[in-house]
Amino acid sequence: MKRLHTRLLSVVMAFVMAFSFNLTALAADENDKEEKEQQIEALEQEKEEQNQALDSMHTDKANTEVEIESLDNQLSSVQTEIDTTNSELEKTEAELEQTKKDLEAAQEKEKKQYETLKLRIKVMYKKGDTGYLEILLAAEDITSLLNSTEYISKISDYDSNLLQSLRDTRTQIEALEKQQEEEVARITQLKEELETQETELQGILDEKAAYIQSLNTTIEYTEEYIQELEENISMEQQALAEIEAEIRAAAAAAAAEAAAAAAAQEEAAASGDGESSGSSYVEDVSGAYKPSYGGGWVWPSDTTYLTDTFGYQDWRGGNHNGIDIGAGYGSPIYAAASGTVWIAGYSSSAGNWVVIDHGGGVLSVYMHASALYVSSGQYVSAGQSIAAVGSTGWSTGPHLHFGVMVGSSGGYDGYWVDPLGYVSP
Ligand SMILES: [Zn+2]
């Protein structure tokens, strides 16, 4: 009995010794683990805050939309001012043309009247009727002649009428000259106004580009920062996993079930968030969908310069639903194929935009226009001018965003394909 007791005691002692040795190692590891967990928690919190900031940049579009809409409204009101000034300029220039013609006619008329009067003077002189001839003959030109007639008291009705006509024509010429001067001044003024308005338009375009660029940059920085945080988190999690492995080893060595169970419980394996890029864009299915309106496709712009292609872009961090064609402000946008206009309107992201339904589930989309020439429900044929290039909506400079959607069931529910499968520059 005693022997057995002694044996049991030594087993217990051995167990206690082994356990307490490993407990010391376990305590040091537990401290490291706590520290790591705190670090990870802080990083996760920072990541959470940055994600929230990013979310608010992406989703709290209210302010952005208000700002873009206000800039687009300014664009369109300056555009209207420019149109008004241009048409007034055209009108004034036409008036000036007319004034010049009237002036020439009046000058011609005056010359003839003067010639007639001089002839009349010669005739009278030959007849010896010299009562006022001396005064008239002393006059060197029309002006001095008209001035000197004030001194003539006696004059025949005929001569008096001739003089009055000449005087009237002179008054008319003076009025026309004054009018011409005013019109020239008005044209100069209108041209200056136009210059100011065009500068203003450019200013708004620049402001918009800077605004959108700064938003894009902020989003980009935040995304980069989040990525850094994620890298840090994954490094710390790796370190934590190592500590946890040590803890597990220590616990196993101690053979203490309680400690082992506790260690197993604390074992929270780091799990990645498993985000997927989810790109489900179809690059080329051109052959699969044919518009039912028939007819060919035409390039939608006068220029062929592509500033952005279709599909995934790193800088964008996502997919681009069409192609961007760099084109001059106000240059024409053409319907790429025949069809019926489904949308002709405005949105703060697309700006002034047009969607054409070509039938057979095929749509084409045109964004960021400065002006629209078509309205919803209207039939358009391929190559018809439907809008003017602009920079409205989410745009940093004049360009045409052109997109092609297939598989639409009468709404905006199909999928985007590379427009270069349908049109070529
Ligand atoms: Zn685009």
Coordinates of C-alpha atoms and ligand atoms in Angstrom, one line a residue:
M1 CA 0.0 0.0 0.0
K2 CA 2.8 2.4 1.0
R3 CA 4.8 1.5 -2.0
L4 CA 1.9 2.2 -4.2
H5 CA 1.4 5.6 -2.5
T6 CA 5.0 6.5 -3.0
R7 CA 4.8 5.6 -6.6
L8 CA 1.7 7.6 -7.1
L9 CA 3.3 10.6 -5.4
S10 CA 6.4 10.5 -7.7
V11 CA 4.1 10.4 -10.7
V12 CA 2.2 13.4 -9.4
M13 CA 5.4 15.3 -8.6
A14 CA 6.8 14.6 -12.1
F15 CA 3.5 15.9 -13.5
V16 CA 3.6 19.0 -11.4
M17 CA 7.2 19.7 -12.2
A18 CA 6.7 19.3 -15.9
F19 CA 3.5 21.4 -15.8
S20 CA 5.0 24.3 -13.9
F21 CA 8.1 24.4 -16.2
N22 CA 5.8 24.7 -19.2
L23 CA 3.5 27.1 -17.4
T24 CA 6.4 29.6 -17.2
A25 CA 6.9 29.4 -21.0
L26 CA 3.2 29.5 -21.5
A27 CA 2.8 32.7 -19.4
A28 CA 5.5 34.5 -21.6
D29 CA 3.8 33.3 -24.8
E30 CA 0.4 34.4 -23.4
N31 CA 1.8 37.9 -22.9
D32 CA 3.2 38.1 -26.5
K33 CA -0.1 36.8 -27.7
E34 CA -2.1 39.4 -25.9
E35 CA 0.2 42.1 -27.2
K36 CA -0.2 40.9 -30.8
E37 CA -3.9 40.6 -30.4
Q38 CA -4.0 44.2 -29.3
Q39 CA -1.9 45.3 -32.2
I40 CA -4.2 43.5 -34.6
E41 CA -7.2 44.9 -33.0
A42 CA -5.8 48.5 -33.4
L43 CA -5.0 47.8 -37.0
E44 CA -8.4 46.3 -37.6
Q45 CA -10.0 49.3 -36.1
E46 CA -8.0 51.7 -38.3
K47 CA -8.9 49.6 -41.3
E48 CA -12.5 49.7 -40.3
E49 CA -12.4 53.5 -40.0
Q50 CA -10.6 53.8 -43.4
N51 CA -13.2 51.5 -45.0
Q52 CA -15.9 53.6 -43.6
A53 CA -14.2 56.7 -45.0
L54 CA -13.9 55.0 -48.4
D55 CA -17.5 53.8 -48.2
S56 CA -18.6 57.4 -47.6
M57 CA -16.5 58.6 -50.5
H58 CA -18.0 55.9 -52.8
T59 CA -21.6 55.8 -51.6
D60 CA -22.3 59.2 -50.0
K61 CA -22.6 60.7 -53.4
A62 CA -25.1 63.3 -52.3
N63 CA -22.5 66.1 -52.0
T64 CA -20.6 65.0 -55.0
E65 CA -23.8 64.9 -57.1
V66 CA -24.9 68.4 -55.9
E67 CA -21.5 69.8 -56.7
I68 CA -21.3 68.2 -60.2
E69 CA -24.9 69.2 -60.9
S70 CA -24.2 72.8 -59.9
L71 CA -21.1 72.9 -62.1
D72 CA -23.0 71.4 -65.0
N73 CA -25.7 74.0 -64.5
Q74 CA -23.1 76.7 -64.6
L75 CA -21.7 75.2 -67.7
S76 CA -25.1 75.1 -69.4
S77 CA -26.0 78.7 -68.3
V78 CA -22.7 80.0 -69.6
Q79 CA -23.3 78.0 -72.8
T80 CA -26.7 79.8 -73.1
E81 CA -25.0 83.1 -72.6
I82 CA -22.5 82.3 -75.3
D83 CA -25.3 81.3 -77.7
T84 CA -27.2 84.5 -76.9
T85 CA -24.1 86.7 -77.4
N86 CA -23.2 84.8 -80.6
S87 CA -26.7 85.4 -82.1
E88 CA -26.7 89.0 -81.1
L89 CA -23.3 89.4 -82.6
E90 CA -24.5 87.8 -85.9
K91 CA -27.6 90.1 -85.8
T92 CA -25.5 93.2 -85.2
E93 CA -23.1 92.3 -87.9
A94 CA -26.0 91.8 -90.4
E95 CA -27.3 95.2 -89.3
L96 CA -23.9 96.8 -89.9
E97 CA -23.8 95.3 -93.4
Q98 CA -27.2 96.9 -94.1
T99 CA -26.1 100.3 -92.6
K100 CA -23.0 100.3 -94.8
K101 CA -25.2 99.6 -97.9
D102 CA -27.7 102.4 -96.9
L103 CA -24.8 104.7 -96.3
E104 CA -23.3 104.0 -99.7
A105 CA -26.7 104.5 -101.4
A106 CA -27.2 107.9 -99.5
Q107 CA -23.7 109.0 -100.5
E108 CA -24.4 108.1 -104.1
K109 CA -27.7 110.0 -103.9
E110 CA -26.0 113.1 -102.4
K111 CA -23.4 113.1 -105.2
K112 CA -26.2 113.1 -107.8
Q113 CA -28.2 115.8 -106.1
Y114 CA -25.0 117.9 -105.9
E115 CA -24.3 117.4 -109.6
T116 CA -27.9 118.4 -110.4
L117 CA -27.6 121.6 -108.3
K118 CA -24.2 122.5 -109.9
L119 CA -25.8 122.1 -113.4
R120 CA -28.7 124.2 -112.3
I121 CA -26.3 126.9 -111.1
K122 CA -24.5 126.9 -114.5
V123 CA -27.8 127.3 -116.3
M124 CA -28.9 130.2 -114.1
Y125 CA -25.5 131.8 -114.5
K126 CA -25.8 131.8 -118.3
K127 CA -29.3 133.3 -118.0
G128 CA -27.8 136.1 -115.9
D129 CA -29.9 135.4 -112.9
T130 CA -27.1 136.2 -110.4
G131 CA -29.0 137.1 -107.3
Y132 CA -27.6 134.3 -105.2
L133 CA -25.3 132.6 -107.6
E134 CA -22.2 134.3 -106.3
I135 CA -22.7 132.8 -102.9
L136 CA -23.5 129.4 -104.3
L137 CA -20.5 129.5 -106.6
A138 CA -18.2 130.6 -103.8
A139 CA -19.0 127.3 -102.0
E140 CA -16.2 124.7 -102.5
D141 CA -18.1 121.7 -101.4
I142 CA -21.5 120.4 -100.3
T143 CA -21.1 121.4 -96.6
S144 CA -20.1 125.0 -97.3
L145 CA -22.7 125.2 -100.0
L146 CA -25.4 124.1 -97.5
N147 CA -24.1 126.5 -95.0
S148 CA -24.1 129.5 -97.3
T149 CA -27.7 128.9 -98.4
E150 CA -28.8 130.3 -95.1
Y151 CA -27.9 133.8 -96.4
I152 CA -30.0 133.4 -99.5
S153 CA -33.3 135.1 -99.0
K154 CA -34.7 134.9 -102.4
I155 CA -34.6 131.6 -104.2
S156 CA -36.9 129.9 -106.7
D157 CA -39.1 127.1 -105.4
Y158 CA -37.4 124.6 -107.7
D159 CA -33.9 125.6 -106.4
S160 CA -35.2 125.6 -102.8
N161 CA -36.5 122.0 -103.2
L162 CA -33.2 120.9 -104.7
L163 CA -31.4 122.4 -101.7
Q164 CA -33.8 120.9 -99.2
S165 CA -33.4 117.4 -100.7
L166 CA -29.6 117.8 -100.6
R167 CA -29.9 119.0 -97.0
D168 CA -32.1 116.0 -96.1
T169 CA -29.7 113.5 -97.7
R170 CA -26.9 115.1 -95.7
T171 CA -28.9 114.6 -92.5
Q172 CA -29.6 111.0 -93.4
I173 CA -25.8 110.4 -94.1
E174 CA -24.9 111.8 -90.7
A175 CA -27.5 109.6 -89.0
L176 CA -26.2 106.5 -90.8
E177 CA -22.6 107.3 -90.0
K178 CA -23.6 107.6 -86.3
Q179 CA -25.5 104.3 -86.5
Q180 CA -22.5 102.6 -88.1
E181 CA -20.2 103.9 -85.4
E182 CA -22.6 102.6 -82.7
E183 CA -22.9 99.2 -84.4
V184 CA -19.1 98.8 -84.7
A185 CA -18.8 99.7 -81.0
R186 CA -21.5 97.2 -80.1
I187 CA -19.7 94.5 -82.1
T188 CA -16.4 95.2 -80.3
Q189 CA -18.3 95.0 -77.0
L190 CA -20.0 91.7 -77.9
K191 CA -16.7 90.2 -78.9
E192 CA -15.2 91.2 -75.6
E193 CA -18.3 89.7 -73.8
L194 CA -17.9 86.5 -75.8
E195 CA -14.2 86.2 -74.8
T196 CA -15.1 86.7 -71.1
Q197 CA -17.9 84.0 -71.4
E198 CA -15.6 81.6 -73.1
T199 CA -12.9 82.1 -70.4
E200 CA -15.7 81.5 -67.8
L201 CA -16.7 78.3 -69.5
Q202 CA -13.1 77.1 -69.6
G203 CA -12.8 78.0 -65.9
I204 CA -15.8 75.9 -65.0
L205 CA -14.4 73.0 -67.0
D206 CA -11.1 73.3 -65.2
E207 CA -12.8 73.6 -61.8
K208 CA -14.7 70.4 -62.5
A209 CA -11.6 68.5 -63.7
A210 CA -9.8 69.5 -60.5
Y211 CA -12.7 68.6 -58.3
I212 CA -13.2 65.1 -59.7
Q213 CA -9.4 64.5 -59.9
S214 CA -9.0 65.4 -56.2
L215 CA -11.9 63.1 -55.3
N216 CA -10.3 60.3 -57.3
T217 CA -6.9 61.0 -55.7
T218 CA -8.4 60.9 -52.2
I219 CA -10.1 57.6 -52.9
E220 CA -6.9 56.2 -54.4
Y221 CA -4.8 57.2 -51.4
T222 CA -7.4 55.8 -49.0
E223 CA -7.5 52.5 -51.0
E224 CA -3.7 52.3 -50.9
Y225 CA -3.6 53.0 -47.2
I226 CA -6.2 50.3 -46.6
Q227 CA -4.1 47.9 -48.6
E228 CA -1.1 48.7 -46.4
L229 CA -3.1 48.1 -43.3
E230 CA -4.3 44.8 -44.6
E231 CA -0.6 43.8 -45.3
N232 CA 0.3 44.8 -41.7
I233 CA -2.7 42.9 -40.3
S234 CA -1.7 39.8 -42.2
M235 CA 1.9 40.1 -41.0
E236 CA 0.7 40.5 -37.4
Q237 CA -1.7 37.6 -37.8
Q238 CA 1.2 35.4 -39.0
A239 CA 3.2 36.4 -35.9
L240 CA 0.1 35.6 -33.8
A241 CA -0.3 32.3 -35.4
E242 CA 3.3 31.5 -34.6
I243 CA 2.8 32.5 -30.9
E244 CA -0.3 30.4 -30.8
A245 CA 1.6 27.5 -32.2
E246 CA 4.2 27.9 -29.4
I247 CA 1.4 28.1 -26.9
R248 CA -0.1 25.0 -28.3
A249 CA 3.2 23.2 -28.1
A250 CA 3.8 24.3 -24.5
A251 CA 0.3 23.2 -23.5
A252 CA 0.7 19.9 -25.2
A253 CA 4.1 19.3 -23.4
A254 CA 2.5 20.1 -20.0
A255 CA -0.1 17.5 -20.8
A256 CA -2.5 19.5 -18.8
E257 CA -5.9 19.0 -20.3
A258 CA -7.3 22.3 -18.9
A259 CA -4.4 24.3 -20.3
A260 CA -4.6 22.4 -23.6
A261 CA -8.4 23.0 -23.8
A262 CA -7.9 26.7 -23.0
A263 CA -5.2 27.0 -25.6
A264 CA -7.4 25.3 -28.1
Q265 CA -10.2 27.6 -27.3
E266 CA -8.0 30.7 -27.7
E267 CA -6.9 29.4 -31.0
A268 CA -8.7 31.7 -33.3
A269 CA -7.2 31.1 -36.7
A270 CA -6.9 34.2 -38.8
S271 CA -9.3 34.1 -41.6
G272 CA -9.0 36.1 -44.7
D273 CA -11.9 38.1 -45.9
G274 CA -12.0 36.3 -49.2
E275 CA -12.9 39.2 -51.3
S276 CA -13.3 38.4 -54.9
S277 CA -12.9 40.8 -57.7
G278 CA -16.1 39.6 -59.3
S279 CA -15.3 40.5 -62.8
S280 CA -17.9 39.0 -65.0
Y281 CA -17.5 41.1 -68.1
V282 CA -17.8 39.6 -71.4
E283 CA -15.0 40.8 -73.7
D284 CA -16.3 39.6 -77.1
V285 CA -19.7 38.3 -77.9
S286 CA -20.3 40.5 -80.9
G287 CA -21.4 37.6 -83.0
A288 CA -24.1 36.5 -80.5
Y289 CA -26.3 39.7 -80.7
K290 CA -27.5 41.4 -83.8
P291 CA -29.5 44.6 -83.6
S292 CA -32.9 44.0 -85.2
Y293 CA -33.0 47.5 -86.9
G294 CA -30.4 46.3 -89.3
G295 CA -28.0 48.5 -91.2
G296 CA -24.4 49.0 -90.4
W297 CA -22.5 50.6 -87.6
V298 CA -20.6 53.9 -87.8
W299 CA -17.9 55.5 -85.6
P300 CA -19.7 57.9 -83.3
S301 CA -17.2 60.8 -83.4
D302 CA -15.2 62.9 -85.9
T303 CA -12.0 61.9 -84.0
T304 CA -10.5 58.5 -83.4
Y305 CA -8.3 59.2 -80.4
L306 CA -9.0 56.7 -77.6
T307 CA -8.3 58.1 -74.1
D308 CA -9.5 54.9 -72.4
T309 CA -10.3 51.4 -73.4
F310 CA -13.0 48.9 -72.3
G311 CA -12.6 46.5 -69.4
Y312 CA -10.6 46.3 -66.2
Q313 CA -8.1 49.0 -65.3
D314 CA -5.8 49.1 -62.3
W315 CA -5.9 52.8 -61.9
R316 CA -9.7 52.7 -61.9
G317 CA -9.9 49.7 -59.6
G318 CA -12.7 48.4 -61.6
N319 CA -14.3 47.9 -65.0
H320 CA -14.8 50.5 -67.6
N321 CA -18.2 50.0 -69.3
G322 CA -17.2 51.5 -72.7
I323 CA -14.5 53.4 -74.5
D324 CA -13.6 57.1 -74.1
I325 CA -13.0 59.1 -77.3
G326 CA -11.1 62.3 -76.8
A327 CA -12.9 65.0 -78.9
G328 CA -13.2 68.8 -79.0
Y329 CA -15.8 70.6 -76.9
G330 CA -19.0 70.9 -79.0
S331 CA -17.9 68.5 -81.8
P332 CA -20.7 66.2 -83.1
I333 CA -21.7 62.8 -81.6
Y334 CA -23.2 60.4 -84.1
A335 CA -25.7 57.6 -83.6
A336 CA -23.6 54.4 -84.0
A337 CA -26.5 52.5 -85.6
S338 CA -30.2 53.1 -86.4
G339 CA -32.7 52.8 -83.6
T340 CA -35.0 54.5 -81.2
V341 CA -33.9 56.9 -78.6
W342 CA -34.7 55.4 -75.2
I343 CA -33.1 57.9 -72.8
A344 CA -32.1 61.5 -73.6
G345 CA -31.5 63.2 -70.3
Y346 CA -29.2 64.2 -67.5
S347 CA -27.6 62.4 -64.6
S348 CA -24.8 63.6 -62.3
S349 CA -22.6 60.7 -63.3
A350 CA -23.4 60.3 -67.0
G351 CA -24.0 64.1 -67.5
N352 CA -26.2 64.8 -70.5
W353 CA -26.6 61.3 -72.1
V354 CA -28.4 59.4 -74.7
V355 CA -29.2 55.7 -74.9
I356 CA -30.4 54.2 -78.2
D357 CA -32.2 50.9 -78.5
H358 CA -31.2 49.1 -81.7
G359 CA -33.5 46.2 -81.1
G360 CA -32.5 42.6 -80.6
G361 CA -31.3 43.4 -77.0
V362 CA -28.6 45.8 -78.3
L363 CA -28.2 49.3 -76.8
S364 CA -25.7 52.0 -77.4
V365 CA -24.8 54.7 -74.8
Y366 CA -23.3 58.2 -75.2
M367 CA -22.2 60.2 -72.2
H368 CA -21.0 63.6 -71.0
A369 CA -22.5 65.7 -73.8
S370 CA -22.7 69.5 -73.7
A371 CA -25.9 69.5 -75.7
L372 CA -28.5 66.9 -76.8
Y373 CA -30.3 67.1 -80.2
V374 CA -32.7 64.2 -79.8
S375 CA -35.5 63.3 -77.5
S376 CA -36.9 60.1 -76.0
G377 CA -39.0 58.0 -78.5
Q378 CA -37.4 59.6 -81.6
Y379 CA -36.1 57.4 -84.4
V380 CA -32.5 58.0 -85.4
S381 CA -30.5 56.7 -88.3
A382 CA -26.9 55.6 -88.2
G383 CA -24.6 58.5 -88.5
Q384 CA -27.2 61.1 -87.5
S385 CA -25.8 63.9 -85.2
I386 CA -27.5 63.3 -81.8
A387 CA -25.5 65.4 -79.4
A388 CA -22.4 67.6 -78.9
V389 CA -19.2 66.5 -77.0
G390 CA -18.9 68.0 -73.6
S391 CA -17.7 67.3 -70.0
T392 CA -20.9 67.1 -68.0
G393 CA -21.3 64.5 -65.2
W394 CA -18.3 62.5 -63.9
S395 CA -15.8 63.8 -66.4
T396 CA -12.5 65.6 -66.2
G397 CA -12.4 66.9 -69.7
P398 CA -14.3 67.0 -73.0
H399 CA -14.7 63.4 -74.3
L400 CA -17.3 60.9 -75.5
H401 CA -17.9 57.9 -73.3
F402 CA -19.4 55.3 -75.8
G403 CA -20.7 52.0 -74.6
V404 CA -22.5 49.0 -76.1
M405 CA -24.8 46.8 -74.0
V406 CA -26.2 43.4 -75.3
G407 CA -28.7 41.0 -73.9
S408 CA -31.0 43.9 -72.7
S409 CA -34.6 42.8 -72.1
G410 CA -35.9 46.3 -72.8
G411 CA -34.0 47.9 -69.8
Y412 CA -30.6 48.6 -68.5
D413 CA -30.1 45.0 -67.5
G414 CA -27.9 43.4 -70.1
Y415 CA -24.1 43.3 -70.0
W416 CA -21.5 45.5 -71.4
V417 CA -19.3 44.5 -74.3
D418 CA -16.3 46.1 -75.9
P419 CA -17.7 48.6 -78.4
L420 CA -14.7 48.0 -80.7
G421 CA -16.4 44.7 -81.5
Y422 CA -19.1 46.8 -83.2
V423 CA -17.5 49.9 -84.4
S424 CA -13.9 50.6 -85.6
P425 CA -12.2 54.0 -85.9
Ligands
ZN1 ZN -15.8 56.4 -70.0

